[in-house]
Amino acid sequence: MSAASPLLEVRDVKVYFPVKHGIFGAVRRWVKAVDGVSFELAAGETLGLVGESGCGKTTLGRALARLVPLTEGSIRLEGEDMAQWTGAQLRARRRKWQMIFQDPYNSLDPRMTVGHIIGEALEIHHLASDARERQARVRQLLESVGLDGAYAAFYPHEFSGGQRQRIGIARALAVDPKLIICDEPVSALDVSVQAQIINLLQDLQQERGVAYLFVAHDLAVVERISRRVMVMYLGKVVELGQAAAVVRTPRHPYTQALISAVPEIDDQSQRPRIVLSGELPSPIDPPSGCPFHPRCPVAEARCKLEVPLLREIVPGHWAACHLAGPASRAEA
Amino acid sequence: MLEIRNLQLEFRSDQQAVRAVDGVSFSIGPGETLGLVGESGSGKSVTALSIGRLLRTPPAFYAGGEILLNGRDVLKASNRELRELRGRGVSYIFQEPGVSLNPVFRVGAQIKESLRLHRPQAATEAEVVRLLQGVGIAAPEMRVKSYPHEISGGMQQRVMIAMALAAEPKLLVADEPTTALDVTIQAQILALLKDVQQRLGMSLLLITHNLGIVGQMADRVAVMYAGQIVETAPAQELLRRPLHPYTRALMQAAPRLGAEGGRLANIPGSVPRPGAMPFGCRFHPRCAMARPECSVQQPTLAVVEDGRQVRCPYWNSP
Ligand SMILES: Nc1ncnc2c1ncn2[C@@H]1O[C@H](COP(=O)(O)OP(=O)(O)OP(=O)(O)O)[C@@H](O)[C@H]1O
Ligand SMILES: Nc1ncnc2c1ncn2[C@@H]1O[C@H](COP(=O)(O)OP(=O)(O)OP(=O)(O)O)[C@@H](O)[C@H]1O
Ligand code: SF4
Ligand SMILES: [Mg+2]
Ligand SMILES: [Mg+2]
């Protein structure tokens, strides 16, 4: 890898799923789950990813992990096109990325002990010379995610949701990856465990230089862990910028609504809420023009007609809104 | 409406019995919302699942206590009584939507089945679409035909919510109902729950780790740690002035929007394993206020102020 190229380069990625049972019978339609997403991720960086439920975050993560095929576009890891890897080449590179899933219930094999689940990853990638060393590594990994090493002998069903999520993280860490795609890794955790995991992920990043794509719904969590934040809406990136800038001066009206809806402990009513009205759009039949226009509180006539491009509004801060300008409209 | 008294729940295997819930008591009145918060693994879900007797026995074993739902003890109910009770008596939004939906049936059919079981006169296509619309699903007429794996995690969760509401239950148990949802849809679902609650006088047991949601939704809160309740209080008072050292630490660990960076405060150590509980106060190895007595004597849940209980004799010390 040349020093200049980023760890991950995502160019115009599209992932479409066919809809077979449409009400129009034979007509084939598509769910445009991810519709032209581009970004870069540097080694050791964290990019936060937020957005409406169903906007394509998991699908994007799965595409990066090669778990769903790309309909269009390219993904380069350390300068190499991932789509070109096959066979032995692919096997040799599999260790470079790992995924931590949204649903800790389905992602752990119920018939295997936790020790076996974590140990398997070590075995596949020949990361321990014998059973003894493997066991020691498993204990160490469990302890590094705040679980008692004795848990290695237990089965997944014996754990609570949060504990299972930690097991998933331990498994991902086992192979010492360059990139971890974290799909809502802390959503299922109580806040103290959540704080531990976030601190843990940050420590691991400092020690090992691992990069994260971090999907979450809790904006306070995302702000805390990410250097930059990317906001998606209906398969498209609508905003991208430094975490603090996106949270404090959101440029896109969707992001503005999102941030105003965060339930906060300290104030229950003082903050003005931007309540979105209107039908939730469907990725099967996305609106014309700006995908957000049917629900946008500040939409104008052209929003219905012209697709807004992702523009750099102020240096390092991008938004896809016709009305976004350097003078923030957030106060309006 | 619901009263749980001194619930003792164990998980038994050939080698051992571990007590996952140890002496939990609380009640919920008609139309009331109780927020249940606490450490991951502290026994919130298994307590909630016990109300509808949804845990498999064995390995679960009820070693004591009562769960009175409308005056009847569900721990003594026959299978027939249980079937009646599930659905219109108590219905669930489970923590794991992916597991609770049947992967081989379309989501529309699953909601219709819930209607057929609990409100047969309303088991129509139109009602299914109305329920899906209520939880904010776009193009519901098309989505009824989707299989669970074809919809996003958040949509699965909303289908679950629609199914639970289809039964129009007296008590709704919502276990982390909005964790997989973005905050705008979360706000919509919470408003929907409040609305249904007012319309039907439904009681709500709301398990969440989001303290902001507790403040928005709950009348009262119970905080669990290691299988026991350590604090109960009116929701606003608890958020304003948490008394138990665990609750205080929990509030400090919550990330707040727009706060400056740095590390999040967290509670050192990890949750004790059921079966390996520390002597004395179960929180003492991690407690910032612990003193030598704490490792000897297990504190009781004591009334400390009007409507407030705390399981720590030193809650009032500096
Ligand atoms: N089937 C089971 N067999 C053995 N132990 C179990 C079983 N189900 C749960 N437990 C144990 O009971 C305890 C309580 O689990 P529970 O799922 O109620 O936690 P929780 O408070 O809901 O946590 P979370 O916030 O992570 O969902 C945990 O320690 C768990 O390991
Ligand atoms: N295998 C599939 N077949 C058909 N459609 C799919 C499939 N997987 C995902 N989709 C659709 O793609 C869209 C994006 O889904 P995705 O799971 O990526 O959303 P998400 O942003 O992760 O949402 P959430 O926050 O709810 O997890 C949704 O409309 C979903 O229904
Ligand atoms: S009893 Fe002691 S250890 Fe337990 S919470 Fe109170 S001060 Fe902390
Ligand atoms: Mg997702
Ligand atoms: Mg739970």
XYZ file of C-alpha atoms and ligand atoms in Angstrom:
722
model
C 0.000 0.000 0.000
C 1.391 3.372 -0.903
C 1.514 5.776 2.001
C -0.953 8.120 0.347
C -3.775 5.728 -0.440
C -6.462 5.309 2.197
C -7.285 1.964 3.773
C -10.669 1.842 2.110
C -11.929 3.599 -1.024
C -15.591 3.217 -1.848
C -16.623 4.512 -5.282
C -20.217 4.929 -6.380
C -21.379 1.695 -4.799
C -24.880 0.480 -5.607
C -26.629 -2.547 -4.175
C -30.084 -3.332 -5.580
C -32.353 -6.198 -4.571
C -35.042 -7.507 -6.917
C -38.649 -7.386 -5.691
C -40.344 -10.470 -7.037
C -43.779 -10.239 -5.532
C -44.757 -6.725 -6.535
C -48.426 -5.924 -6.805
C -47.862 -5.491 -10.519
C -47.307 -9.200 -11.043
C -44.559 -9.896 -13.523
C -43.017 -6.429 -13.500
C -39.607 -6.667 -11.851
C -38.765 -3.835 -9.512
C -35.770 -3.042 -7.406
C -35.111 -2.067 -3.836
C -32.308 0.441 -4.227
C -30.843 -0.303 -0.820
C -27.549 1.487 -1.514
C -27.642 3.913 -4.390
C -24.323 5.479 -5.324
C -22.281 5.796 -2.144
C -18.667 7.017 -2.168
C -16.293 7.667 0.708
C -12.810 6.978 1.973
C -11.590 5.653 5.277
C -8.032 6.073 6.507
C -6.198 3.438 8.508
C -7.008 3.820 12.184
C -9.918 6.189 11.528
C -13.528 5.853 12.663
C -16.328 6.864 10.353
C -19.748 7.002 12.010
C -22.756 6.059 9.904
C -26.266 7.096 10.871
C -29.591 7.352 9.114
C -33.186 6.349 8.945
C -34.054 2.731 9.596
C -33.970 0.930 6.247
C -31.778 3.526 4.534
C -29.136 0.932 3.637
C -26.543 1.065 6.422
C -26.425 -2.681 7.036
C -26.454 -3.406 3.319
C -23.516 -1.044 2.790
C -21.636 -2.741 5.636
C -22.389 -6.155 4.194
C -21.192 -5.025 0.781
C -17.902 -3.862 2.314
C -17.535 -7.250 3.983
C -18.220 -8.996 0.668
C -21.400 -10.518 2.049
C -23.585 -9.098 -0.732
C -22.524 -8.524 -4.332
C -22.250 -4.995 -5.705
C -24.687 -4.033 -8.415
C -22.292 -1.288 -9.479
C -19.225 0.555 -8.209
C -15.975 -0.523 -6.629
C -14.423 -1.028 -3.230
C -10.665 -0.907 -2.806
C -8.968 -2.134 0.344
C -5.326 -1.081 0.690
C -5.439 -0.052 -2.941
C -6.682 -3.412 -4.260
C -10.062 -3.957 -5.855
C -11.878 -6.375 -3.551
C -14.047 -7.745 -6.340
C -10.953 -9.151 -8.077
C -9.985 -11.424 -5.209
C -10.792 -15.072 -5.603
C -9.728 -18.366 -4.086
C -6.419 -18.323 -2.253
C -6.043 -14.569 -2.720
C -9.336 -13.989 -0.977
C -8.563 -16.434 1.820
C -5.253 -14.717 2.466
C -7.025 -11.372 2.855
C -10.118 -12.421 4.789
C -8.452 -11.550 8.063
C -8.198 -7.919 7.112
C -11.798 -7.139 7.889
C -14.401 -8.338 10.341
C -18.015 -7.536 10.986
C -19.790 -7.119 14.293
C -23.481 -7.580 13.789
C -26.592 -5.693 14.763
C -28.288 -8.795 16.083
C -26.224 -10.648 18.678
C -28.828 -13.416 18.813
C -28.506 -14.738 15.313
C -24.823 -14.219 14.826
C -23.492 -16.774 17.312
C -23.838 -20.485 16.592
C -26.016 -21.843 19.442
C -24.402 -25.284 19.363
C -20.876 -24.060 20.013
C -19.382 -22.941 23.292
C -18.079 -19.416 23.447
C -14.549 -20.760 23.628
C -15.175 -22.704 20.450
C -16.738 -19.716 18.658
C -13.761 -17.484 19.369
C -11.223 -20.287 19.041
C -12.512 -21.186 15.587
C -11.418 -17.848 14.177
C -7.946 -18.371 15.645
C -7.796 -21.843 14.168
C -8.931 -20.898 10.672
C -6.266 -18.249 10.447
C -3.579 -20.285 12.251
C -3.202 -17.730 14.997
C -2.340 -20.143 17.783
C 0.238 -22.906 17.682
C -1.629 -25.391 19.868
C -4.804 -25.924 21.894
C -3.160 -24.553 25.023
C -2.197 -21.309 23.411
C -5.595 -21.061 21.788
C -7.343 -21.397 25.144
C -5.124 -18.793 26.674
C -5.859 -16.386 23.799
C -9.603 -16.999 24.146
C -9.491 -16.174 27.851
C -7.473 -13.078 27.142
C -9.906 -11.947 24.452
C -12.886 -12.509 26.749
C -11.214 -10.498 29.460
C -10.366 -7.729 27.014
C -14.104 -7.257 26.387
C -14.886 -7.337 30.092
C -16.089 -10.925 30.431
C -14.903 -13.533 32.901
C -12.490 -15.970 31.202
C -14.487 -18.863 32.684
C -17.302 -18.007 30.255
C -15.409 -19.867 27.513
C -17.191 -23.065 28.557
C -20.697 -21.558 28.246
C -23.157 -21.585 25.351
C -24.577 -18.414 23.746
C -28.116 -18.956 25.111
C -26.747 -18.653 28.618
C -25.902 -14.999 28.057
C -27.864 -11.796 28.016
C -28.031 -9.692 24.861
C -25.258 -7.402 25.968
C -22.977 -10.223 26.958
C -23.482 -11.850 23.562
C -22.522 -8.637 21.859
C -19.257 -8.630 23.749
C -18.610 -12.179 22.597
C -19.135 -11.014 19.016
C -16.586 -8.266 19.547
C -14.087 -10.709 21.067
C -14.516 -12.950 18.027
C -13.901 -10.057 15.644
C -10.786 -9.002 17.530
C -9.379 -12.534 17.496
C -7.926 -12.206 14.001
C -6.462 -8.741 14.522
C -8.226 -7.092 11.567
C -7.442 -3.771 9.851
C -11.084 -2.815 9.477
C -14.061 -3.666 11.635
C -17.526 -2.960 10.343
C -19.544 -2.413 13.491
C -23.262 -2.652 12.817
C -24.931 -1.203 15.902
C -22.496 -2.916 18.228
C -23.677 -1.114 21.348
C -27.398 -0.710 20.711
C -28.210 -3.730 22.865
C -26.038 -2.672 25.781
C -26.819 -0.747 28.928
C -25.005 2.558 29.151
C -22.235 1.464 31.493
C -21.353 -1.539 29.344
C -21.763 0.680 26.307
C -19.241 3.108 27.768
C -16.845 0.244 28.430
C -17.160 -1.061 24.889
C -16.698 2.373 23.342
C -13.615 2.998 25.456
C -12.411 -0.490 24.572
C -12.882 0.067 20.845
C -11.005 3.354 21.151
C -8.132 1.730 23.070
C -7.891 -1.059 20.524
C -7.785 1.504 17.780
C -4.897 3.271 19.448
C -2.994 0.068 20.113
C -3.568 -1.677 16.820
C -4.538 1.059 14.383
C -7.756 -0.681 13.418
C -10.289 1.388 11.451
C -14.021 1.283 12.144
C -17.114 1.896 10.135
C -19.441 2.428 13.047
C -23.185 2.199 12.466
C -25.425 3.361 15.290
C -28.658 5.161 15.991
C -27.503 6.867 19.137
C -25.992 10.112 17.906
C -24.290 10.849 21.190
C -22.436 7.544 20.856
C -21.564 8.191 17.232
C -20.302 11.674 17.988
C -18.149 10.322 20.774
C -16.422 7.576 18.821
C -16.163 8.990 15.300
C -13.799 11.418 13.679
C -16.196 11.950 10.794
C -19.898 11.165 10.505
C -21.805 10.161 7.386
C -25.584 10.457 7.216
C -27.601 8.321 4.812
C -31.156 8.713 3.616
C -32.850 6.269 1.264
C -29.677 4.669 -0.034
C -27.768 7.937 -0.533
C -25.274 9.955 1.466
C -26.914 13.252 2.421
C -24.243 14.639 4.749
C -20.605 13.982 5.607
C -18.339 15.956 7.880
C -16.356 16.161 11.102
C -18.379 14.611 13.936
C -18.652 17.765 16.028
C -19.572 19.877 13.012
C -22.329 17.506 11.904
C -23.819 17.399 15.396
C -23.513 21.126 16.147
C -24.210 22.614 12.741
C -26.007 20.008 10.704
C -26.362 21.242 7.117
C -28.977 18.874 5.782
C -32.596 19.246 6.956
C -32.828 15.488 7.594
C -29.797 15.600 9.881
C -31.294 18.636 11.604
C -34.501 16.691 12.306
C -32.523 13.674 13.450
C -30.511 15.629 15.954
C -33.521 17.458 17.301
C -35.276 14.115 17.987
C -32.593 12.722 20.307
C -34.224 12.067 23.679
C -31.986 13.660 26.280
C -31.784 13.010 29.958
C -31.407 16.561 31.128
C -34.074 18.457 29.278
C -37.401 16.871 28.552
C -39.158 19.584 26.621
C -37.176 22.789 26.250
C -35.474 21.901 22.990
C -37.497 22.554 19.853
C -38.205 19.308 18.041
C -38.419 19.171 14.281
C -41.191 16.652 13.767
C -41.131 15.067 10.348
C -44.486 14.610 8.736
C -45.467 12.883 5.558
C -45.218 9.336 4.366
C -41.971 7.506 4.833
C -40.648 7.011 1.340
C -39.930 3.575 -0.012
C -36.630 2.557 -1.601
C -38.690 0.599 -4.131
C -40.250 3.773 -5.433
C -38.063 6.666 -4.309
C -39.373 10.231 -4.670
C -38.255 12.387 -7.598
C -35.691 15.114 -7.095
C -34.363 15.223 -3.568
C -35.310 11.925 -1.872
C -36.135 13.876 1.294
C -38.423 16.472 -0.287
C -41.810 14.910 0.676
C -40.919 15.230 4.366
C -38.620 18.216 4.285
C -39.846 21.227 6.294
C -37.995 23.715 4.058
C -38.472 22.136 0.620
C -38.911 24.430 -2.394
C -40.298 23.807 -5.859
C -36.972 22.752 -7.406
C -36.440 20.111 -4.685
C -39.124 18.030 -6.347
C -37.411 18.227 -9.719
C -33.650 18.357 -9.326
C -31.553 15.781 -7.529
C -29.232 17.682 -5.169
C -25.597 16.632 -5.430
C -23.343 16.093 -2.442
C -21.509 19.449 -2.296
C -18.761 20.749 -0.072
C -20.600 23.480 1.857
C -17.715 24.569 4.037
C -14.285 22.923 3.918
C -14.583 19.275 4.949
C -18.359 19.415 5.399
C -20.552 18.024 2.624
C -24.312 18.028 2.197
C -26.777 17.074 -0.522
C -29.337 19.857 -0.231
C -30.120 22.657 -2.669
C -30.540 25.121 0.169
C -27.464 24.280 2.203
C -25.052 27.197 2.305
C -22.082 28.344 4.382
C -24.402 30.365 6.621
C -26.056 27.589 8.553
C -29.824 27.425 8.303
C -29.997 25.370 11.469
C -31.119 28.424 13.466
C -33.909 29.296 11.072
C -53.072 -4.891 37.238
C -49.682 -6.600 37.583
C -48.028 -7.408 40.833
C -44.802 -9.375 41.158
C -43.897 -10.491 44.658
C -40.516 -11.780 45.656
C -39.824 -13.578 42.390
C -37.064 -16.181 42.553
C -35.963 -17.594 39.227
C -33.221 -20.131 38.679
C -31.627 -21.716 35.668
C -30.805 -25.311 36.419
C -28.508 -27.701 34.646
C -26.966 -31.033 35.598
C -24.049 -29.318 37.243
C -25.604 -26.348 38.950
C -28.468 -23.997 39.656
C -27.901 -20.301 39.163
C -30.318 -17.725 40.488
C -30.876 -15.151 37.744
C -33.658 -13.286 39.582
C -33.481 -13.019 43.332
C -36.431 -11.514 45.154
C -37.806 -9.065 42.614
C -41.046 -7.270 43.510
C -42.884 -4.506 41.682
C -46.340 -3.599 40.526
C -47.879 -1.736 37.615
C -51.288 -0.082 37.782
C -53.805 0.228 34.933
C -52.555 2.674 32.323
C -49.258 3.078 34.137
C -45.777 2.847 32.617
C -42.968 1.299 34.600
C -39.471 1.713 33.194
C -37.097 -1.139 33.952
C -33.437 -0.300 33.538
C -30.221 -1.908 34.665
C -27.014 -3.636 33.852
C -26.894 -5.947 30.880
C -27.478 -9.462 32.218
C -29.148 -8.249 35.411
C -32.341 -10.206 34.734
C -34.686 -7.666 33.128
C -35.695 -9.804 30.171
C -36.112 -13.028 32.115
C -38.261 -11.217 34.699
C -40.412 -9.808 31.906
C -40.666 -13.159 30.109
C -41.874 -14.736 33.340
C -45.061 -12.639 33.281
C -46.336 -14.607 30.289
C -44.507 -17.765 31.459
C -42.489 -17.716 28.285
C -39.311 -19.286 29.652
C -38.836 -22.967 29.036
C -38.939 -24.995 32.258
C -36.451 -26.557 32.605
C -33.879 -25.021 32.439
C -35.829 -22.210 34.127
C -37.239 -23.027 37.554
C -39.397 -20.833 39.770
C -38.019 -21.221 43.250
C -40.486 -18.838 44.845
C -42.697 -15.793 44.573
C -45.892 -14.890 42.760
C -46.795 -13.034 39.600
C -50.336 -11.744 39.920
C -51.914 -10.601 36.683
C -55.420 -9.298 37.335
C -55.362 -11.130 40.655
C -54.412 -14.532 39.208
C -51.021 -16.113 39.829
C -49.568 -16.931 36.431
C -46.982 -19.213 38.022
C -49.884 -21.502 39.014
C -51.935 -21.135 35.837
C -52.871 -24.124 33.687
C -51.854 -24.295 30.057
C -55.331 -23.266 28.980
C -55.334 -20.263 31.235
C -51.908 -19.329 29.920
C -53.085 -19.395 26.335
C -55.933 -17.039 27.232
C -53.600 -14.773 29.086
C -51.044 -14.416 26.315
C -52.171 -11.971 23.722
C -55.044 -9.980 25.164
C -53.760 -10.236 28.749
C -50.108 -9.583 28.111
C -48.323 -9.196 24.823
C -44.690 -8.727 24.028
C -42.346 -6.744 21.922
C -39.280 -8.926 22.201
C -35.726 -7.749 22.425
C -34.666 -9.869 19.454
C -36.982 -9.179 16.521
C -35.101 -11.420 14.117
C -35.759 -14.435 16.291
C -39.383 -13.686 17.080
C -40.552 -13.447 13.495
C -41.045 -16.708 11.683
C -38.631 -16.690 8.727
C -40.817 -18.801 6.443
C -43.972 -16.667 6.561
C -44.585 -13.288 5.001
C -44.909 -10.479 7.533
C -48.510 -9.707 6.562
C -49.556 -13.288 7.256
C -47.892 -13.187 10.653
C -49.734 -10.057 11.728
C -52.992 -11.492 10.446
C -52.388 -14.619 12.491
C -51.950 -12.491 15.598
C -55.255 -10.754 14.797
C -56.990 -14.083 14.137
C -55.908 -15.379 17.531
C -56.741 -12.343 19.594
C -59.224 -10.166 17.694
C -60.774 -12.467 15.085
C -63.384 -9.906 13.988
C -60.541 -7.569 12.931
C -58.454 -10.141 11.030
C -58.589 -8.335 7.700
C -56.060 -7.191 5.140
C -57.090 -3.589 5.778
C -56.368 -3.864 9.500
C -52.942 -5.385 8.772
C -52.098 -2.465 6.500
C -53.400 0.020 9.092
C -51.209 -1.539 11.788
C -48.123 -1.387 9.568
C -48.875 2.216 8.708
C -49.159 2.966 12.411
C -45.580 1.846 12.985
C -44.346 3.957 10.084
C -43.700 1.328 7.430
C -43.606 2.783 3.945
C -45.652 1.157 1.177
C -47.373 -1.268 3.599
C -49.440 -2.869 0.829
C -46.203 -4.116 -0.700
C -44.378 -4.863 2.515
C -47.047 -7.350 3.698
C -45.614 -9.659 1.074
C -42.010 -9.436 2.299
C -40.310 -12.190 4.207
C -38.517 -11.161 7.423
C -35.034 -11.465 5.899
C -36.011 -9.036 3.155
C -36.619 -6.135 5.515
C -34.164 -4.157 7.619
C -33.613 -4.750 11.339
C -35.636 -1.681 12.218
C -38.501 -2.762 10.004
C -38.510 -6.193 11.639
C -38.755 -4.494 14.973
C -41.690 -2.387 13.774
C -43.459 -5.476 12.423
C -43.048 -6.998 15.889
C -44.583 -3.902 17.437
C -47.504 -4.037 15.015
C -48.048 -7.699 15.949
C -47.998 -6.959 19.658
C -50.437 -4.068 19.274
C -52.723 -6.173 17.063
C -53.838 -8.028 20.200
C -54.815 -4.791 21.999
C -53.394 -6.177 25.254
C -54.066 -4.996 28.812
C -50.357 -5.135 29.541
C -47.692 -4.580 26.954
C -44.164 -5.690 27.742
C -41.775 -3.817 25.496
C -38.204 -5.080 25.792
C -35.911 -2.501 24.170
C -38.606 -1.694 21.592
C -36.706 1.055 19.806
C -33.024 0.117 20.010
C -32.858 -0.798 16.328
C -34.618 2.373 15.213
C -33.309 5.776 14.274
C -34.376 8.565 16.578
C -37.062 10.059 14.332
C -38.860 6.717 14.018
C -38.180 6.062 17.678
C -40.029 9.263 18.505
C -42.890 8.155 16.275
C -43.119 4.692 17.904
C -43.016 6.143 21.400
C -45.816 8.544 20.485
C -47.775 5.605 19.055
C -47.322 3.593 22.252
C -48.525 6.521 24.335
C -51.497 6.983 22.078
C -52.510 3.296 22.205
C -51.978 3.375 25.926
C -54.397 6.247 26.346
C -56.952 4.743 24.018
C -56.953 1.293 25.625
C -55.838 2.129 29.157
C -52.977 -0.278 28.531
C -50.255 -0.755 31.137
C -46.698 -0.740 29.899
C -43.582 -2.431 31.191
C -40.834 -0.688 29.279
C -37.345 -2.142 29.395
C -34.773 0.240 28.030
C -31.236 1.330 28.653
C -31.923 4.745 27.220
C -32.419 7.070 30.159
C -33.780 9.772 27.856
C -36.632 7.435 26.907
C -37.265 6.647 30.559
C -37.743 10.351 31.195
C -40.106 10.699 28.262
C -42.249 7.629 28.849
C -42.133 6.220 32.357
C -44.167 7.158 35.422
C -41.953 5.125 37.703
C -38.609 3.369 37.295
C -37.067 0.254 38.776
C -33.308 -0.235 38.472
C -31.905 -3.766 38.460
C -28.434 -4.989 39.239
C -27.335 -8.637 39.427
C -30.816 -10.156 39.715
C -32.184 -7.671 42.225
C -33.895 -4.314 42.257
C -31.553 -1.733 43.747
C -33.711 1.377 43.395
C -37.277 2.389 42.585
C -38.539 5.937 42.208
C -40.811 8.230 40.221
C -39.064 8.645 36.858
C -38.359 12.363 36.962
C -37.062 12.211 40.518
C -34.729 9.368 39.699
C -33.261 11.223 36.748
C -32.907 14.412 38.726
C -31.453 12.774 41.803
C -30.367 9.130 41.549
C -29.682 7.735 45.017
C -28.115 4.307 44.679
C -24.406 4.339 43.807
C -25.085 2.062 40.820
C -27.788 4.341 39.439
C -25.527 7.343 39.889
C -22.685 5.629 38.028
C -25.106 4.636 35.285
C -26.178 8.210 34.740
C -22.608 9.386 34.565
C -21.825 6.791 31.898
C -24.555 8.004 29.550
C -23.065 9.857 26.594
C -24.631 13.242 25.975
C -24.956 14.940 22.643
C -22.523 17.764 22.034
C -20.414 16.942 25.089
C -16.682 17.424 24.727
C -14.670 14.309 23.893
C -12.467 12.339 26.241
C -13.270 9.013 27.755
C -16.711 8.126 28.937
C -17.039 7.485 32.624
C -17.636 3.831 33.189
C -18.071 1.474 36.079
C -14.880 -0.489 36.671
C -15.003 -4.262 36.671
C -17.795 -6.370 35.230
C -21.186 -7.717 36.196
C -20.926 -10.700 38.498
C -21.897 -14.014 36.987
C -25.113 -15.505 38.423
C -23.763 -18.318 40.564
C -20.689 -16.293 41.465
C -22.293 -13.406 43.322
C -20.077 -11.460 45.694
C -20.851 -11.593 49.403
C -22.567 -8.657 50.986
C -23.759 -5.971 48.602
C -23.618 -7.357 45.084
C -22.345 -4.053 43.796
C -19.585 -3.553 46.344
C -16.595 -4.711 44.227
C -17.422 -1.961 41.724
C -18.854 0.681 44.000
C -17.130 4.032 44.440
C -18.687 4.456 47.885
C -18.030 0.970 49.246
C -16.745 0.548 52.793
C -15.641 -2.604 54.630
C -19.156 -3.390 55.933
C -20.421 -3.619 52.344
C -18.659 -6.924 51.710
C -20.226 -8.519 54.783
C -23.873 -7.637 55.003
C -26.305 -7.750 52.102
C -28.364 -4.549 52.171
C -32.158 -4.704 51.890
C -34.358 -2.621 49.631
C -35.574 0.012 52.068
C -38.016 2.880 51.738
C -35.939 6.031 52.098
C -38.381 8.701 51.012
C -41.956 8.874 49.869
C -42.216 6.557 46.866
C -38.490 5.829 46.785
C -36.687 2.634 47.712
C -32.938 2.078 47.740
C -30.835 -1.014 48.393
C -27.901 0.753 50.035
C -27.655 1.881 53.637
C -25.129 4.569 52.707
C -27.072 6.312 49.970
C -27.197 9.449 52.065
C -23.502 9.634 52.997
C -21.225 12.104 51.251
N -31.771 -20.062 29.131
C -30.870 -19.639 30.019
N -30.040 -20.500 30.625
C -29.141 -20.095 31.537
N -28.971 -18.819 31.908
C -29.761 -17.892 31.345
C -30.753 -18.245 30.361
N -31.372 -17.104 29.969
C -30.800 -16.091 30.666
N -29.848 -16.558 31.498
C -29.027 -15.744 32.412
O -29.871 -14.943 33.189
C -29.288 -13.655 33.401
C -30.277 -12.572 33.074
O -30.464 -12.495 31.663
P -31.445 -11.422 30.979
O -31.545 -11.796 29.554
O -32.700 -11.306 31.753
O -30.615 -10.080 31.147
P -31.062 -8.580 30.779
O -31.119 -7.816 32.055
O -32.294 -8.599 29.943
O -29.805 -8.076 29.953
P -29.704 -7.218 28.584
O -29.830 -5.797 28.983
O -28.331 -7.519 28.107
O -30.784 -7.707 27.686
C -28.027 -13.594 32.563
O -26.917 -13.722 33.391
C -28.121 -14.773 31.657
O -26.835 -15.323 31.464
N -31.958 -9.573 1.106
C -32.754 -8.559 0.817
N -33.734 -8.672 -0.110
C -34.545 -7.635 -0.404
N -34.463 -6.422 0.179
C -33.530 -6.243 1.121
C -32.630 -7.289 1.498
N -31.804 -6.813 2.462
C -32.165 -5.534 2.676
N -33.204 -5.186 1.873
C -33.867 -3.859 1.810
O -32.857 -2.885 1.648
C -33.182 -1.699 2.364
C -32.027 -1.324 3.270
O -31.924 -2.276 4.330
P -30.773 -2.228 5.429
O -30.927 -3.446 6.270
O -29.480 -2.003 4.770
O -31.195 -0.937 6.253
P -30.534 -0.279 7.549
O -30.160 1.105 7.203
O -29.488 -1.171 8.101
O -31.776 -0.205 8.528
P -31.876 -0.448 10.108
O -31.444 0.823 10.754
O -33.351 -0.675 10.306
O -31.044 -1.639 10.454
C -34.486 -1.984 3.086
O -35.543 -1.431 2.353
C -34.570 -3.482 3.093
O -35.915 -3.895 3.096
S -24.028 -0.880 49.887
Fe -21.938 -0.205 49.725
S -21.184 -1.194 47.936
Fe -23.380 -1.361 47.878
S -23.996 0.378 46.734
Fe -24.068 1.030 48.819
S -22.073 1.922 49.203
Fe -21.909 0.798 47.310
Mg -29.305 -2.259 9.873
Mg -32.639 -8.256 27.961
